[in-house]
Tab-separated table of C-alpha atoms in Angstrom:
chain	number	residue	atom	x	y	z
A	25	MET	CA	-23.176	-21.163	20.307
A	26	ARG	CA	-24.202	-17.908	18.880
A	27	LYS	CA	-22.956	-14.736	20.381
A	28	ARG	CA	-25.763	-11.868	20.954
A	29	ILE	CA	-24.564	-8.860	19.183
A	30	ALA	CA	-25.612	-5.344	19.880
A	31	ILE	CA	-24.552	-2.323	17.430
A	32	VAL	CA	-24.691	1.347	18.607
A	33	GLY	CA	-24.063	3.506	15.815
A	34	ALA	CA	-24.967	1.458	13.259
A	35	SER	CA	-26.617	3.921	10.713
A	36	GLY	CA	-23.015	5.496	10.678
A	37	TYR	CA	-20.956	4.733	7.792
A	38	ALA	CA	-18.740	2.227	9.122
A	39	GLY	CA	-21.687	1.060	11.694
A	40	ALA	CA	-24.052	0.046	8.301
A	41	GLU	CA	-20.965	-1.961	7.212
A	42	LEU	CA	-20.516	-3.574	10.335
A	43	THR	CA	-24.175	-4.117	10.685
A	44	ALA	CA	-24.327	-6.158	6.626
A	45	ARG	CA	-21.437	-7.985	7.447
A	46	LEU	CA	-22.922	-9.234	11.118
A	47	ALA	CA	-26.229	-9.763	9.825
A	48	HIS	CA	-25.228	-12.702	7.706
A	49	HIS	CA	-22.415	-14.242	10.151
A	50	SER	CA	-23.420	-17.423	11.084
A	51	GLY	CA	-22.125	-17.445	15.128
A	52	ALA	CA	-23.567	-13.844	15.211
A	53	GLU	CA	-27.637	-12.710	16.310
A	54	ILE	CA	-28.093	-9.202	16.252
A	55	VAL	CA	-30.045	-8.169	19.016
A	56	GLY	CA	-29.810	-4.642	18.920
A	57	VAL	CA	-28.930	-1.584	16.768
A	58	TYR	CA	-28.925	1.740	18.491
A	59	SER	CA	-28.400	5.020	16.358
A	60	SER	CA	-28.704	9.129	17.351
A	61	SER	CA	-30.022	10.452	14.040
A	62	GLU	CA	-33.297	7.903	13.821
A	63	PRO	CA	-36.162	9.363	14.697
A	64	GLY	CA	-38.454	7.040	16.649
A	65	SER	CA	-38.019	3.259	15.621
A	66	ALA	CA	-36.594	2.739	12.164
A	67	ARG	CA	-36.704	-0.649	10.233
A	68	PHE	CA	-33.682	-2.299	10.312
A	69	GLU	CA	-33.123	-2.766	6.273
A	70	THR	CA	-32.610	0.859	5.470
A	71	ILE	CA	-29.327	0.767	7.140
A	72	HIS	CA	-27.668	-0.451	4.578
A	73	PRO	CA	-28.802	-1.645	0.816
A	74	SER	CA	-28.017	-5.375	1.132
A	75	LEU	CA	-29.679	-5.944	4.138
A	76	ARG	CA	-33.060	-4.863	2.109
A	77	GLY	CA	-35.510	-7.748	3.098
A	78	SER	CA	-34.045	-8.685	5.649
A	79	ASN	CA	-35.685	-9.118	9.476
A	80	GLY	CA	-33.488	-7.908	12.452
A	81	PRO	CA	-34.409	-5.446	14.944
A	82	ALA	CA	-35.870	-1.325	14.557
A	83	ILE	CA	-33.503	0.903	15.076
A	84	GLU	CA	-33.951	2.325	18.486
A	85	LYS	CA	-32.213	5.612	20.605
A	86	PHE	CA	-29.226	3.951	22.605
A	87	SER	CA	-29.479	4.037	26.575
A	88	LYS	CA	-28.678	1.897	29.024
A	89	ASP	CA	-32.273	0.497	29.600
A	90	ALA	CA	-32.419	-0.339	26.092
A	91	LEU	CA	-28.854	-1.988	25.761
A	92	LYS	CA	-29.704	-4.633	29.074
A	93	ALA	CA	-32.912	-5.277	27.656
A	94	GLY	CA	-31.006	-6.858	25.161
A	95	ASP	CA	-28.728	-8.498	26.961
A	96	PRO	CA	-26.034	-8.539	24.343
A	97	ASP	CA	-22.884	-10.966	24.781
A	98	PHE	CA	-20.699	-8.496	22.263
A	99	VAL	CA	-21.063	-4.576	22.200
A	100	PHE	CA	-19.804	-2.877	18.826
A	101	LEU	CA	-18.903	1.070	19.564
A	102	ALA	CA	-19.543	2.472	16.082
A	103	THR	CA	-20.031	5.651	17.687
A	104	PRO	CA	-17.942	8.999	17.857
A	105	ASN	CA	-15.256	9.057	20.389
A	106	GLU	CA	-16.774	10.862	23.061
A	107	VAL	CA	-19.622	8.557	23.029
A	108	SER	CA	-17.963	5.374	23.207
A	109	ALA	CA	-15.261	7.120	25.896
A	110	GLU	CA	-18.656	7.457	27.918
A	111	ILE	CA	-21.040	4.414	27.161
A	112	ALA	CA	-18.205	1.426	27.219
A	113	GLY	CA	-18.634	1.198	30.624
A	114	ASP	CA	-21.974	1.051	30.980
A	115	ALA	CA	-21.910	-2.107	28.282
A	116	LEU	CA	-18.928	-3.359	30.346
A	117	GLU	CA	-21.326	-3.398	33.999
A	118	LEU	CA	-23.607	-5.831	31.819
A	119	GLY	CA	-21.220	-8.215	31.145
A	120	ALA	CA	-20.695	-7.543	27.663
A	121	THR	CA	-17.450	-7.797	25.549
A	122	VAL	CA	-17.034	-4.225	24.009
A	123	ILE	CA	-15.429	-3.584	20.001
A	124	ASP	CA	-15.040	-0.218	19.740
A	125	LEU	CA	-13.868	1.458	16.394
A	126	SER	CA	-13.731	4.657	18.357
A	127	GLY	CA	-10.164	6.579	19.284
A	128	ALA	CA	-11.817	6.382	22.801
A	129	PHE	CA	-9.060	3.489	24.653
A	130	ARG	CA	-6.721	3.493	21.472
A	131	LEU	CA	-4.172	5.964	24.085
A	132	LYS	CA	-2.395	4.255	27.264
A	133	GLU	CA	-2.483	7.478	28.640
A	134	LYS	CA	-5.014	9.730	29.833
A	135	ALA	CA	-3.350	12.778	29.521
A	136	ASP	CA	-3.164	13.219	25.652
A	137	TYR	CA	-6.506	12.711	25.061
A	138	PRO	CA	-7.485	16.265	25.591
A	139	ILE	CA	-3.769	16.751	23.389
A	140	TRP	CA	-5.241	14.738	20.746
A	141	TYR	CA	-8.793	14.325	20.955
A	142	GLY	CA	-9.695	17.500	22.744
A	143	PHE	CA	-11.566	16.212	25.885
A	144	GLU	CA	-10.646	14.891	29.793
A	145	HIS	CA	-10.881	11.067	29.430
A	146	PRO	CA	-13.565	10.146	31.204
A	147	ALA	CA	-13.133	6.783	31.672
A	148	PRO	CA	-9.597	6.413	32.442
A	149	HIS	CA	-9.293	3.586	34.090
A	150	LEU	CA	-10.801	1.661	31.509
A	151	LEU	CA	-7.013	2.547	29.410
A	152	LYS	CA	-5.053	-0.122	30.995
A	153	ASP	CA	-6.908	-2.972	29.924
A	154	ALA	CA	-7.844	-1.682	26.335
A	155	VAL	CA	-6.676	-4.652	23.955
A	156	TYR	CA	-5.542	-2.918	20.861
A	157	GLY	CA	-7.004	-4.387	18.384
A	158	LEU	CA	-4.235	-4.722	14.876
A	159	THR	CA	-5.813	-8.374	14.391
A	160	GLU	CA	-2.313	-9.576	12.504
A	161	TRP	CA	-0.898	-8.978	16.023
A	162	CYS	CA	-2.272	-9.861	18.200
A	163	ASN	CA	-1.532	-13.075	20.019
A	164	GLY	CA	-4.630	-14.173	21.670
A	165	GLU	CA	-5.119	-12.076	24.007
A	166	LEU	CA	-8.511	-11.147	21.710
A	167	ARG	CA	-10.118	-14.075	23.727
A	168	THR	CA	-9.580	-13.264	27.179
A	169	ALA	CA	-10.086	-9.154	26.787
A	170	SER	CA	-13.205	-7.544	28.146
A	171	LEU	CA	-12.468	-4.187	26.184
A	172	ILE	CA	-11.090	-4.170	22.200
A	173	ALA	CA	-9.935	-1.233	21.029
A	174	ASN	CA	-10.376	-1.252	17.171
A	175	PRO	CA	-7.371	0.588	15.623
A	176	GLY	CA	-7.805	3.610	12.989
A	177	CYS	CA	-8.186	3.488	9.308
A	178	TYR	CA	-4.865	5.137	8.988
A	179	PRO	CA	-2.964	3.303	11.479
A	180	THR	CA	-3.765	-0.059	10.376
A	181	SER	CA	-2.807	0.847	6.726
A	182	VAL	CA	0.753	2.653	8.131
A	183	LEU	CA	1.380	-0.441	10.686
A	184	LEU	CA	1.069	-3.389	8.631
A	185	ALA	CA	3.064	-2.157	6.534
A	186	LEU	CA	6.041	-0.973	8.714
A	187	LYS	CA	5.527	-3.693	11.929
A	188	PRO	CA	7.928	-6.557	9.732
A	189	LEU	CA	10.354	-3.998	9.085
A	190	ILE	CA	11.227	-2.922	12.826
A	191	PRO	CA	13.836	-4.576	13.465
A	192	PHE	CA	15.477	-3.782	10.345
A	193	LEU	CA	15.065	0.443	10.863
A	194	ASP	CA	17.475	3.143	11.444
A	195	ARG	CA	16.128	4.510	14.202
A	196	GLU	CA	17.872	7.907	14.011
A	197	GLN	CA	16.407	8.415	10.320
A	198	PRO	CA	12.779	9.963	9.215
A	199	ILE	CA	9.722	7.594	9.238
A	200	ILE	CA	8.127	9.556	6.481
A	201	CYS	CA	4.238	8.650	6.084
A	202	ASN	CA	1.644	9.713	3.447
A	203	SER	CA	-1.360	8.534	3.838
A	204	LEU	CA	-3.984	9.212	1.233
A	205	SER	CA	-8.259	8.893	2.125
A	206	GLY	CA	-11.744	8.538	0.745
A	207	VAL	CA	-14.066	10.884	2.493
A	208	SER	CA	-15.897	8.078	4.521
A	209	GLY	CA	-12.949	8.261	6.506
A	210	ALA	CA	-14.279	11.505	8.468
A	211	GLY	CA	-18.205	10.085	8.812
A	212	LYS	CA	-21.633	11.325	8.027
A	213	LYS	CA	-21.135	15.113	8.698
A	214	SER	CA	-22.252	18.342	6.609
A	215	ASP	CA	-19.458	20.374	7.213
A	216	LEU	CA	-18.692	22.729	4.222
A	217	ALA	CA	-14.881	21.194	3.609
A	218	TYR	CA	-16.034	17.667	3.526
A	219	SER	CA	-18.609	18.392	0.625
A	220	PHE	CA	-18.520	17.307	-3.113
A	221	SER	CA	-18.004	21.236	-4.676
A	222	GLU	CA	-15.507	22.005	-2.058
A	223	LEU	CA	-13.344	17.719	-3.327
A	224	SER	CA	-14.445	16.993	-6.679
A	225	GLY	CA	-11.281	17.163	-8.658
A	226	ASN	CA	-9.083	18.241	-5.889
A	227	CYS	CA	-7.070	16.528	-3.050
A	228	LYS	CA	-5.237	18.255	0.157
A	229	ALA	CA	-3.395	17.362	2.945
A	230	TYR	CA	-4.844	18.666	6.457
A	231	SER	CA	-4.473	18.656	9.847
A	232	VAL	CA	-0.488	18.409	8.920
A	233	GLY	CA	1.080	17.235	12.141
A	234	THR	CA	-1.606	17.385	14.539
A	235	HIS	CA	-3.356	14.350	13.232
A	236	ARG	CA	-4.648	12.536	16.200
A	237	HIS	CA	-3.726	8.575	14.646
A	238	ILE	CA	-0.177	10.276	15.009
A	239	PRO	CA	0.375	9.228	18.900
A	240	GLU	CA	-1.684	5.938	18.437
A	241	MET	CA	1.432	4.997	15.427
A	242	LYS	CA	3.969	5.638	17.434
A	243	GLN	CA	2.514	4.166	20.468
A	244	ASN	CA	2.014	1.330	18.530
A	245	LEU	CA	5.554	1.336	16.525
A	246	GLU	CA	7.235	1.853	19.573
A	247	LEU	CA	9.693	4.012	18.284
A	248	ALA	CA	11.839	5.706	20.264
A	249	THR	CA	11.177	9.200	21.266
A	250	TYR	CA	14.190	10.699	18.983
A	251	THR	CA	12.852	8.957	16.138
A	252	PRO	CA	11.349	11.950	13.771
A	253	PHE	CA	8.131	10.166	12.548
A	254	VAL	CA	5.806	12.730	10.357
A	255	PHE	CA	2.623	10.889	8.717
A	256	THR	CA	0.544	13.807	6.377
A	257	PRO	CA	-3.006	12.645	5.794
A	258	HIS	CA	-4.563	13.559	2.885
A	259	LEU	CA	-7.961	13.625	0.997
A	260	LEU	CA	-8.986	12.432	-1.466
A	261	PRO	CA	-11.991	13.032	-4.094
A	262	THR	CA	-13.597	9.566	-3.417
A	263	VAL	CA	-15.848	7.814	-1.314
A	264	ARG	CA	-13.391	5.049	0.218
A	265	GLY	CA	-9.802	3.693	0.666
A	266	ILE	CA	-6.954	4.535	2.020
A	267	LEU	CA	-3.319	4.638	0.015
A	268	SER	CA	-0.335	4.921	2.316
A	269	THR	CA	3.523	5.605	0.682
A	270	LEU	CA	5.687	4.788	3.203
A	271	ASN	CA	9.789	5.746	3.505
A	272	VAL	CA	12.341	4.597	5.455
A	273	ALA	CA	15.731	4.108	5.918
A	274	PHE	CA	17.678	1.559	7.388
A	275	LEU	CA	20.976	0.507	9.728
A	276	THR	CA	22.611	-1.966	6.665
A	277	PRO	CA	21.635	-2.488	3.097
A	278	ARG	CA	19.238	-4.927	2.658
A	279	THR	CA	17.974	-7.382	-0.505
A	280	GLY	CA	14.241	-7.059	-1.440
A	281	SER	CA	14.450	-10.982	-0.782
A	282	GLU	CA	15.072	-10.334	3.044
A	283	LEU	CA	12.300	-7.889	3.483
A	284	ILE	CA	9.529	-9.838	1.291
A	285	GLU	CA	10.874	-12.920	3.526
A	286	SER	CA	10.264	-10.823	7.045
A	287	PHE	CA	6.579	-9.705	5.661
A	288	ASN	CA	5.604	-13.576	4.747
A	289	LYS	CA	7.234	-14.513	7.451
A	290	ALA	CA	4.816	-11.619	10.040
A	291	TYR	CA	1.597	-12.263	7.540
A	292	SER	CA	1.855	-16.300	6.474
A	293	SER	CA	-1.389	-17.280	8.763
A	294	SER	CA	-3.389	-13.562	7.750
A	295	PRO	CA	-6.293	-14.667	5.500
A	296	PHE	CA	-6.553	-10.369	4.818
A	297	VAL	CA	-2.636	-9.357	4.798
A	298	HIS	CA	-1.599	-10.098	1.005
A	299	VAL	CA	2.230	-9.112	0.315
A	300	LYS	CA	2.945	-8.291	-3.513
A	301	PRO	CA	6.452	-9.401	-5.056
A	302	LEU	CA	9.372	-7.028	-5.245
A	303	GLY	CA	8.525	-3.839	-6.838
A	304	GLU	CA	4.399	-4.081	-7.582
A	305	LEU	CA	2.802	-1.588	-5.957
A	306	PRO	CA	-0.818	-1.939	-4.867
A	307	GLN	CA	-3.856	0.580	-5.723
A	308	LEU	CA	-6.881	1.572	-4.463
A	309	SER	CA	-9.180	-0.419	-7.270
A	310	ASP	CA	-7.133	-3.645	-5.199
A	311	VAL	CA	-8.935	-3.194	-2.321
A	312	VAL	CA	-12.045	-1.004	-2.414
A	313	GLY	CA	-15.289	-3.168	-1.179
A	314	THR	CA	-12.843	-5.622	0.450
A	315	PRO	CA	-11.597	-6.373	4.213
A	316	PHE	CA	-7.867	-7.170	2.758
A	317	ALA	CA	-4.733	-5.107	3.186
A	318	GLU	CA	-2.057	-4.953	-0.389
A	319	ILE	CA	1.337	-3.892	0.491
A	320	GLY	CA	4.420	-3.045	-2.207
A	321	LEU	CA	7.595	-2.445	-1.854
A	322	VAL	CA	10.068	-0.656	-3.661
A	323	LEU	CA	14.278	-0.844	-2.736
A	324	LEU	CA	16.532	2.184	-2.586
A	325	ASN	CA	19.642	3.320	-2.587
A	326	GLY	CA	21.291	-0.066	-2.908
A	327	GLY	CA	18.992	-1.375	0.059
A	328	LYS	CA	19.452	1.652	2.000
A	329	ARG	CA	16.000	2.537	1.803
A	330	ALA	CA	12.848	1.309	0.974
A	331	VAL	CA	9.198	2.729	-0.357
A	332	ILE	CA	6.320	0.904	1.236
A	333	VAL	CA	2.791	0.824	-0.235
A	334	SER	CA	-0.408	-0.173	1.587
A	335	ALA	CA	-4.010	0.104	0.198
A	336	ILE	CA	-7.043	-1.106	2.275
A	337	ASP	CA	-10.542	-0.475	2.885
A	338	ASN	CA	-10.681	2.224	5.120
A	339	LEU	CA	-14.724	1.581	6.189
A	340	LEU	CA	-13.647	-2.388	6.463
A	341	LYS	CA	-9.867	-3.140	6.395
A	342	GLY	CA	-9.580	-0.176	8.169
A	343	ALA	CA	-13.106	-0.217	10.744
A	344	ALA	CA	-15.673	-3.090	10.381
A	345	THR	CA	-14.069	-5.606	9.143
A	346	GLN	CA	-11.140	-5.551	11.327
A	347	ALA	CA	-13.550	-5.582	14.117
A	348	ILE	CA	-15.624	-8.861	12.727
A	349	GLN	CA	-12.016	-10.364	12.304
A	350	ASN	CA	-11.254	-9.725	16.385
A	351	PHE	CA	-14.814	-10.481	16.758
A	352	ASN	CA	-13.368	-13.586	15.414
A	353	ARG	CA	-10.577	-14.476	17.366
A	354	ALA	CA	-12.499	-13.188	20.310
A	355	CYS	CA	-14.886	-16.008	20.062
A	356	SER	CA	-12.394	-18.441	18.308
A	357	PHE	CA	-14.482	-18.430	15.027
A	358	HIS	CA	-12.927	-19.075	11.929
A	359	GLU	CA	-11.007	-15.314	11.817
A	360	ALA	CA	-12.296	-15.119	7.133
A	361	GLU	CA	-16.549	-15.843	9.146
A	362	GLY	CA	-18.580	-13.453	7.596
A	363	LEU	CA	-16.242	-11.614	5.199
A	364	ARG	CA	-15.802	-13.488	2.659
């Protein structure tokens, strides 16, 4: 049975990718698309070039009444953090399952939102019920979830690369993460810092020690409070893609085969995570435009340390296609439905 889908924020970068793929999903019927950037009603096909000639509902300005009229089973929120935090409850009240692509429900403690996101959470009662949707590390809870918090793009690249190694880590040694992202990760904005003239031929670090994805990563790595975790994001002069380089230390020396076996065991049934042979490292061109994550590692210091490199498309595996993976699992569809 096809699920009735509404997408709020359909004209943003991630929202457009989400809409394009759900439009061709055999288990989905799009009954509503909403955007604050479209004056009045706009044609469905204007959302994404691949939808040219497609039939679908006109783009509308979001309201609870408009959402109710569509009677959706699932509501995807590809909206800013504050917007998702405000309207998720409206969708839940209508009986829909919400898959939120923002950071509005990723952190469990309401006190963290003013610190890291700059606003008081308007619906803190929903935080405890939100399921964190790092798909490959969910174990059936998506089927009963009413609110799914899609992971951030940086955390997706970092968590997929680190979680299989958690049992081996020396938690008294720093975990150092350097991540480089294409500028689309910041969304559609006219800020000078994200303009072509500022970024072309350039690369720069930003939000060092203050990036809002830091508590999300620490929370989901279950790191001890004394474990140093250093995350430095960088902007690349590219549109999309994330490359994360992670430097870790182990309690005891490890062999390459042991670590690769740990990755293969974790992702043996995961169609969208590929682990490279020891010593082979991914690059952005491996993943841009695809729903895949590529992971590789190199051992250092006689097996006492390792450098792990992961690569994803920030708009796909870091946002839209991971949301569809979560939708597929929630509905017991094949995980790759709509993504191949």
